[in-house]
């Protein structure tokens, strides 16, 4: 279960508020957030190849990401009780 969000836009979007920046991939992002919310382990996310689960490095060390599309990612930190600090971001 998702514990927290990083950034007001991501939190608003997850709460059902229209976010202009996310309009072009709204359905895909909603589906990925549902998958992330249902995951009990990182392995659950890795089991779906379309997620393209990645372990990040550099200034995002300690985070993981799943892809929404070629440009946008959902970045998060995985704790023993699930994902936290969820952020929808233009990773490039």
mmCIF file of N, CA and C in Angstrom:
data_model
loop_
_atom_site.group_PDB
_atom_site.id
_atom_site.type_symbol
_atom_site.label_atom_id
_atom_site.label_comp_id
_atom_site.label_asym_id
_atom_site.label_seq_id
_atom_site.Cartn_x
_atom_site.Cartn_y
_atom_site.Cartn_z
ATOM 1 N N UNK A 1 0.840 -1.181 0.000
ATOM 2 C CA UNK A 1 0.000 0.000 0.000
ATOM 3 C C UNK A 1 0.889 1.249 0.000
ATOM 4 N N UNK A 2 0.528 2.204 -0.804
ATOM 5 C CA UNK A 2 1.275 3.464 -0.890
ATOM 6 C C UNK A 2 1.150 4.219 0.433
ATOM 7 N N UNK A 3 2.295 4.638 0.961
ATOM 8 C CA UNK A 3 2.319 5.323 2.255
ATOM 9 C C UNK A 3 2.390 6.835 2.134
ATOM 10 N N UNK A 4 3.118 7.337 1.121
ATOM 11 C CA UNK A 4 3.263 8.790 1.015
ATOM 12 C C UNK A 4 3.652 9.184 -0.404
ATOM 13 N N UNK A 5 3.465 10.461 -0.687
ATOM 14 C CA UNK A 5 3.793 11.020 -2.000
ATOM 15 C C UNK A 5 4.828 12.113 -1.831
ATOM 16 N N UNK A 6 5.633 12.281 -2.856
ATOM 17 C CA UNK A 6 6.608 13.372 -2.892
ATOM 18 C C UNK A 6 6.100 14.355 -3.938
ATOM 19 N N UNK A 7 5.761 15.521 -3.524
ATOM 20 C CA UNK A 7 5.296 16.539 -4.459
ATOM 21 C C UNK A 7 3.785 16.658 -4.486
ATOM 22 N N UNK A 8 3.340 17.886 -4.573
ATOM 23 C CA UNK A 8 1.908 18.175 -4.539
ATOM 24 C C UNK A 8 1.173 17.671 -5.770
ATOM 25 N N UNK A 9 1.814 17.749 -6.946
ATOM 26 C CA UNK A 9 1.144 17.316 -8.176
ATOM 27 C C UNK A 9 0.841 15.824 -8.141
ATOM 28 N N UNK A 10 1.806 15.026 -7.733
ATOM 29 C CA UNK A 10 1.596 13.583 -7.680
ATOM 30 C C UNK A 10 0.519 13.234 -6.664
ATOM 31 N N UNK A 11 0.561 13.861 -5.511
ATOM 32 C CA UNK A 11 -0.439 13.587 -4.486
ATOM 33 C C UNK A 11 -1.833 13.998 -4.957
ATOM 34 N N UNK A 12 -1.938 15.152 -5.593
ATOM 35 C CA UNK A 12 -3.230 15.605 -6.112
ATOM 36 C C UNK A 12 -3.748 14.643 -7.176
ATOM 37 N N UNK A 13 -2.882 14.249 -8.103
ATOM 38 C CA UNK A 13 -3.267 13.321 -9.163
ATOM 39 C C UNK A 13 -3.770 12.007 -8.574
ATOM 40 N N UNK A 14 -3.054 11.478 -7.601
ATOM 41 C CA UNK A 14 -3.451 10.218 -6.970
ATOM 42 C C UNK A 14 -4.793 10.357 -6.257
ATOM 43 N N UNK A 15 -5.117 11.572 -5.830
ATOM 44 C CA UNK A 15 -6.387 11.837 -5.176
ATOM 45 C C UNK A 15 -7.524 12.133 -6.137
ATOM 46 N N UNK A 16 -7.265 12.040 -7.440
ATOM 47 C CA UNK A 16 -8.311 12.235 -8.433
ATOM 48 C C UNK A 16 -8.419 13.634 -9.004
ATOM 49 N N UNK A 17 -7.504 14.514 -8.650
ATOM 50 C CA UNK A 17 -7.514 15.887 -9.151
ATOM 51 C C UNK A 17 -6.864 15.930 -10.533
ATOM 52 N N UNK A 18 -7.432 16.712 -11.451
ATOM 53 C CA UNK A 18 -6.850 16.881 -12.783
ATOM 54 C C UNK A 18 -5.533 17.639 -12.664
ATOM 55 N N UNK A 19 -4.481 17.054 -13.235
ATOM 56 C CA UNK A 19 -3.163 17.698 -13.264
ATOM 57 C C UNK A 19 -2.766 17.828 -14.729
ATOM 58 N N UNK A 20 -2.707 19.060 -15.207
ATOM 59 C CA UNK A 20 -2.453 19.320 -16.621
ATOM 60 C C UNK A 20 -1.190 18.620 -17.127
ATOM 61 N N UNK A 21 -0.121 18.643 -16.342
ATOM 62 C CA UNK A 21 1.140 18.032 -16.764
ATOM 63 C C UNK A 21 1.009 16.539 -17.046
ATOM 64 N N UNK A 22 0.051 15.881 -16.405
ATOM 65 C CA UNK A 22 -0.099 14.434 -16.529
ATOM 66 C C UNK A 22 -1.237 14.039 -17.475
ATOM 67 N N UNK A 23 -1.874 15.008 -18.097
ATOM 68 C CA UNK A 23 -3.054 14.752 -18.925
ATOM 69 C C UNK A 23 -2.791 13.759 -20.063
ATOM 70 N N UNK A 24 -1.648 13.843 -20.710
ATOM 71 C CA UNK A 24 -1.367 13.013 -21.881
ATOM 72 C C UNK A 24 -1.180 11.537 -21.591
ATOM 73 N N UNK A 25 -1.026 11.171 -20.331
ATOM 74 C CA UNK A 25 -0.817 9.762 -19.978
ATOM 75 C C UNK A 25 -1.609 9.392 -18.721
ATOM 76 N N UNK A 26 -2.723 10.056 -18.530
ATOM 77 C CA UNK A 26 -3.542 9.892 -17.327
ATOM 78 C C UNK A 26 -3.881 8.432 -17.038
ATOM 79 N N UNK A 27 -4.419 7.725 -18.031
ATOM 80 C CA UNK A 27 -4.856 6.345 -17.817
ATOM 81 C C UNK A 27 -3.686 5.429 -17.475
ATOM 82 N N UNK A 28 -2.581 5.607 -18.185
ATOM 83 C CA UNK A 28 -1.408 4.771 -17.921
ATOM 84 C C UNK A 28 -0.875 5.013 -16.504
ATOM 85 N N UNK A 29 -0.832 6.271 -16.099
ATOM 86 C CA UNK A 29 -0.326 6.601 -14.762
ATOM 87 C C UNK A 29 -1.247 6.048 -13.680
ATOM 88 N N UNK A 30 -2.551 6.151 -13.892
ATOM 89 C CA UNK A 30 -3.497 5.606 -12.914
ATOM 90 C C UNK A 30 -3.308 4.101 -12.756
ATOM 91 N N UNK A 31 -3.132 3.405 -13.884
ATOM 92 C CA UNK A 31 -2.930 1.951 -13.830
ATOM 93 C C UNK A 31 -1.643 1.604 -13.087
ATOM 94 N N UNK A 32 -0.566 2.321 -13.361
ATOM 95 C CA UNK A 32 0.709 2.054 -12.686
ATOM 96 C C UNK A 32 0.607 2.336 -11.179
ATOM 97 N N UNK A 33 -0.099 3.387 -10.803
ATOM 98 C CA UNK A 33 -0.279 3.670 -9.377
ATOM 99 C C UNK A 33 -1.090 2.566 -8.705
ATOM 100 N N UNK A 34 -2.090 2.026 -9.403
ATOM 101 C CA UNK A 34 -2.871 0.908 -8.863
ATOM 102 C C UNK A 34 -1.986 -0.318 -8.659
ATOM 103 N N UNK A 35 -1.131 -0.599 -9.647
ATOM 104 C CA UNK A 35 -0.210 -1.736 -9.549
ATOM 105 C C UNK A 35 0.754 -1.532 -8.378
ATOM 106 N N UNK A 36 1.284 -0.331 -8.253
ATOM 107 C CA UNK A 36 2.214 -0.019 -7.170
ATOM 108 C C UNK A 36 1.526 -0.160 -5.813
ATOM 109 N N UNK A 37 0.298 0.292 -5.723
ATOM 110 C CA UNK A 37 -0.459 0.217 -4.479
ATOM 111 C C UNK A 37 -0.735 -1.233 -4.077
ATOM 112 N N UNK A 38 -0.959 -2.094 -5.056
ATOM 113 C CA UNK A 38 -1.285 -3.499 -4.780
ATOM 114 C C UNK A 38 -0.056 -4.358 -4.495
ATOM 115 N N UNK A 39 1.114 -3.897 -4.872
ATOM 116 C CA UNK A 39 2.337 -4.697 -4.721
ATOM 117 C C UNK A 39 2.674 -4.908 -3.246
ATOM 118 N N UNK A 40 2.995 -6.144 -2.920
ATOM 119 C CA UNK A 40 3.419 -6.465 -1.561
ATOM 120 C C UNK A 40 4.935 -6.536 -1.445
ATOM 121 N N UNK A 41 5.605 -6.783 -2.586
ATOM 122 C CA UNK A 41 7.067 -6.848 -2.617
ATOM 123 C C UNK A 41 7.564 -6.227 -3.918
ATOM 124 N N UNK A 42 8.841 -5.915 -3.972
ATOM 125 C CA UNK A 42 9.432 -5.448 -5.230
ATOM 126 C C UNK A 42 9.323 -6.530 -6.293
ATOM 127 N N UNK A 43 9.354 -7.775 -5.874
ATOM 128 C CA UNK A 43 9.208 -8.888 -6.807
ATOM 129 C C UNK A 43 7.882 -8.859 -7.538
ATOM 130 N N UNK A 44 6.835 -8.388 -6.875
ATOM 131 C CA UNK A 44 5.532 -8.260 -7.533
ATOM 132 C C UNK A 44 5.622 -7.292 -8.705
ATOM 133 N N UNK A 45 6.386 -6.224 -8.534
ATOM 134 C CA UNK A 45 6.550 -5.238 -9.606
ATOM 135 C C UNK A 45 7.438 -5.785 -10.717
ATOM 136 N N UNK A 46 8.466 -6.536 -10.344
ATOM 137 C CA UNK A 46 9.386 -7.107 -11.330
ATOM 138 C C UNK A 46 8.713 -8.195 -12.158
ATOM 139 N N UNK A 47 7.679 -8.823 -11.619
ATOM 140 C CA UNK A 47 6.992 -9.911 -12.314
ATOM 141 C C UNK A 47 6.257 -9.429 -13.563
ATOM 142 N N UNK A 48 5.976 -8.143 -13.636
ATOM 143 C CA UNK A 48 5.311 -7.572 -14.811
ATOM 144 C C UNK A 48 6.360 -6.863 -15.660
ATOM 145 N N UNK A 49 6.804 -7.480 -16.758
ATOM 146 C CA UNK A 49 7.865 -6.876 -17.577
ATOM 147 C C UNK A 49 7.528 -5.469 -18.069
ATOM 148 N N UNK A 50 6.249 -5.178 -18.287
ATOM 149 C CA UNK A 50 5.869 -3.855 -18.792
ATOM 150 C C UNK A 50 6.160 -2.743 -17.784
ATOM 151 N N UNK A 51 6.329 -3.084 -16.508
ATOM 152 C CA UNK A 51 6.691 -2.072 -15.505
ATOM 153 C C UNK A 51 8.100 -1.545 -15.717
ATOM 154 N N UNK A 52 8.965 -2.402 -16.237
ATOM 155 C CA UNK A 52 10.384 -2.068 -16.397
ATOM 156 C C UNK A 52 10.959 -1.504 -15.097
ATOM 157 N N UNK A 53 10.823 -2.288 -14.056
ATOM 158 C CA UNK A 53 11.332 -1.904 -12.744
ATOM 159 C C UNK A 53 12.835 -1.691 -12.809
ATOM 160 N N UNK A 54 13.285 -0.559 -12.291
ATOM 161 C CA UNK A 54 14.711 -0.239 -12.274
ATOM 162 C C UNK A 54 15.119 0.229 -10.880
ATOM 163 N N UNK A 55 16.333 -0.114 -10.488
ATOM 164 C CA UNK A 55 16.943 0.428 -9.281
ATOM 165 C C UNK A 55 17.767 1.629 -9.719
ATOM 166 N N UNK A 56 17.513 2.774 -9.117
ATOM 167 C CA UNK A 56 18.153 4.013 -9.547
ATOM 168 C C UNK A 56 19.450 4.260 -8.786
ATOM 169 N N UNK A 57 20.267 5.142 -9.333
ATOM 170 C CA UNK A 57 21.553 5.464 -8.714
ATOM 171 C C UNK A 57 21.785 6.969 -8.781
ATOM 172 N N UNK A 58 22.971 7.383 -8.405
ATOM 173 C CA UNK A 58 23.296 8.810 -8.430
ATOM 174 C C UNK A 58 22.492 9.575 -7.404
ATOM 175 N N UNK A 59 21.895 10.697 -7.825
ATOM 176 C CA UNK A 59 21.123 11.509 -6.887
ATOM 177 C C UNK A 59 19.795 10.862 -6.513
ATOM 178 N N UNK A 60 19.469 9.756 -7.144
ATOM 179 C CA UNK A 60 18.249 9.014 -6.816
ATOM 180 C C UNK A 60 18.561 7.651 -6.188
ATOM 181 N N UNK A 61 19.760 7.521 -5.637
ATOM 182 C CA UNK A 61 20.138 6.271 -4.983
ATOM 183 C C UNK A 61 19.153 5.968 -3.860
ATOM 184 N N UNK A 62 18.762 4.708 -3.750
ATOM 185 C CA UNK A 62 17.774 4.305 -2.757
ATOM 186 C C UNK A 62 16.365 4.296 -3.308
ATOM 187 N N UNK A 63 16.216 4.750 -4.555
ATOM 188 C CA UNK A 63 14.905 4.773 -5.195
ATOM 189 C C UNK A 63 14.830 3.716 -6.290
ATOM 190 N N UNK A 64 13.595 3.417 -6.659
ATOM 191 C CA UNK A 64 13.299 2.537 -7.785
ATOM 192 C C UNK A 64 12.346 3.295 -8.695
ATOM 193 N N UNK A 65 12.179 2.789 -9.911
ATOM 194 C CA UNK A 65 11.201 3.406 -10.808
ATOM 195 C C UNK A 65 10.507 2.342 -11.633
ATOM 196 N N UNK A 66 9.286 2.665 -12.028
ATOM 197 C CA UNK A 66 8.569 1.903 -13.047
ATOM 198 C C UNK A 66 8.162 2.905 -14.121
ATOM 199 N N UNK A 67 8.065 2.419 -15.331
ATOM 200 C CA UNK A 67 7.784 3.321 -16.451
ATOM 201 C C UNK A 67 6.293 3.496 -16.678
ATOM 202 N N UNK A 68 5.934 4.732 -16.966
ATOM 203 C CA UNK A 68 4.587 5.034 -17.445
ATOM 204 C C UNK A 68 4.617 4.984 -18.969
ATOM 205 N N UNK A 69 5.607 5.645 -19.549
ATOM 206 C CA UNK A 69 5.839 5.632 -20.996
ATOM 207 C C UNK A 69 7.333 5.886 -21.219
ATOM 208 N N UNK A 70 7.721 6.219 -22.429
ATOM 209 C CA UNK A 70 9.152 6.410 -22.709
ATOM 210 C C UNK A 70 9.775 7.554 -21.914
ATOM 211 N N UNK A 71 8.989 8.563 -21.622
ATOM 212 C CA UNK A 71 9.507 9.776 -20.990
ATOM 213 C C UNK A 71 9.254 9.843 -19.480
ATOM 214 N N UNK A 72 8.123 9.371 -19.038
ATOM 215 C CA UNK A 72 7.685 9.563 -17.656
ATOM 216 C C UNK A 72 7.839 8.293 -16.828
ATOM 217 N N UNK A 73 8.187 8.487 -15.561
ATOM 218 C CA UNK A 73 8.399 7.394 -14.612
ATOM 219 C C UNK A 73 7.663 7.683 -13.307
ATOM 220 N N UNK A 74 7.401 6.620 -12.591
ATOM 221 C CA UNK A 74 6.994 6.747 -11.199
ATOM 222 C C UNK A 74 8.198 6.306 -10.380
ATOM 223 N N UNK A 75 8.777 7.237 -9.650
ATOM 224 C CA UNK A 75 9.923 6.945 -8.788
ATOM 225 C C UNK A 75 9.410 6.794 -7.358
ATOM 226 N N UNK A 76 10.045 5.907 -6.607
ATOM 227 C CA UNK A 76 9.602 5.632 -5.247
ATOM 228 C C UNK A 76 10.720 4.983 -4.445
ATOM 229 N N UNK A 77 10.543 4.997 -3.148
ATOM 230 C CA UNK A 77 11.424 4.284 -2.229
ATOM 231 C C UNK A 77 10.642 3.088 -1.710
ATOM 232 N N UNK A 78 11.285 1.926 -1.656
ATOM 233 C CA UNK A 78 10.600 0.734 -1.163
ATOM 234 C C UNK A 78 11.041 0.451 0.270
ATOM 235 N N UNK A 79 10.078 0.368 1.148
ATOM 236 C CA UNK A 79 10.319 0.013 2.546
ATOM 237 C C UNK A 79 9.710 -1.367 2.810
ATOM 238 N N UNK A 80 9.958 -1.929 3.956
ATOM 239 C CA UNK A 80 9.464 -3.273 4.258
ATOM 240 C C UNK A 80 7.940 -3.359 4.202
ATOM 241 N N UNK A 81 7.268 -2.248 4.434
ATOM 242 C CA UNK A 81 5.808 -2.257 4.402
ATOM 243 C C UNK A 81 5.231 -1.578 3.158
ATOM 244 N N UNK A 82 6.053 -1.386 2.131
ATOM 245 C CA UNK A 82 5.535 -0.888 0.861
ATOM 246 C C UNK A 82 6.204 0.381 0.371
ATOM 247 N N UNK A 83 5.682 0.921 -0.737
ATOM 248 C CA UNK A 83 6.297 2.092 -1.364
ATOM 249 C C UNK A 83 5.944 3.394 -0.648
ATOM 250 N N UNK A 84 6.904 4.313 -0.662
ATOM 251 C CA UNK A 84 6.668 5.638 -0.099
ATOM 252 C C UNK A 84 7.391 6.677 -0.947
ATOM 253 N N UNK A 85 7.077 7.935 -0.703
ATOM 254 C CA UNK A 85 7.660 9.056 -1.451
ATOM 255 C C UNK A 85 7.488 8.863 -2.960
ATOM 256 N N UNK A 86 6.281 8.566 -3.358
ATOM 257 C CA UNK A 86 5.936 8.323 -4.756
ATOM 258 C C UNK A 86 5.978 9.645 -5.511
ATOM 259 N N UNK A 87 6.596 9.611 -6.688
ATOM 260 C CA UNK A 87 6.725 10.827 -7.499
ATOM 261 C C UNK A 87 6.591 10.474 -8.977
ATOM 262 N N UNK A 88 5.680 11.147 -9.665
ATOM 263 C CA UNK A 88 5.594 11.031 -11.119
ATOM 264 C C UNK A 88 6.515 12.099 -11.684
ATOM 265 N N UNK A 89 7.476 11.670 -12.500
ATOM 266 C CA UNK A 89 8.491 12.615 -12.952
ATOM 267 C C UNK A 89 8.938 12.348 -14.382
ATOM 268 N N UNK A 90 9.322 13.425 -15.051
ATOM 269 C CA UNK A 90 9.975 13.334 -16.353
ATOM 270 C C UNK A 90 11.420 12.996 -16.040
ATOM 271 N N UNK A 91 11.775 11.750 -16.204
ATOM 272 C CA UNK A 91 13.062 11.254 -15.725
ATOM 273 C C UNK A 91 14.238 11.754 -16.552
ATOM 274 N N UNK A 92 13.979 12.250 -17.751
ATOM 275 C CA UNK A 92 15.102 12.650 -18.620
ATOM 276 C C UNK A 92 15.308 14.138 -18.615
#
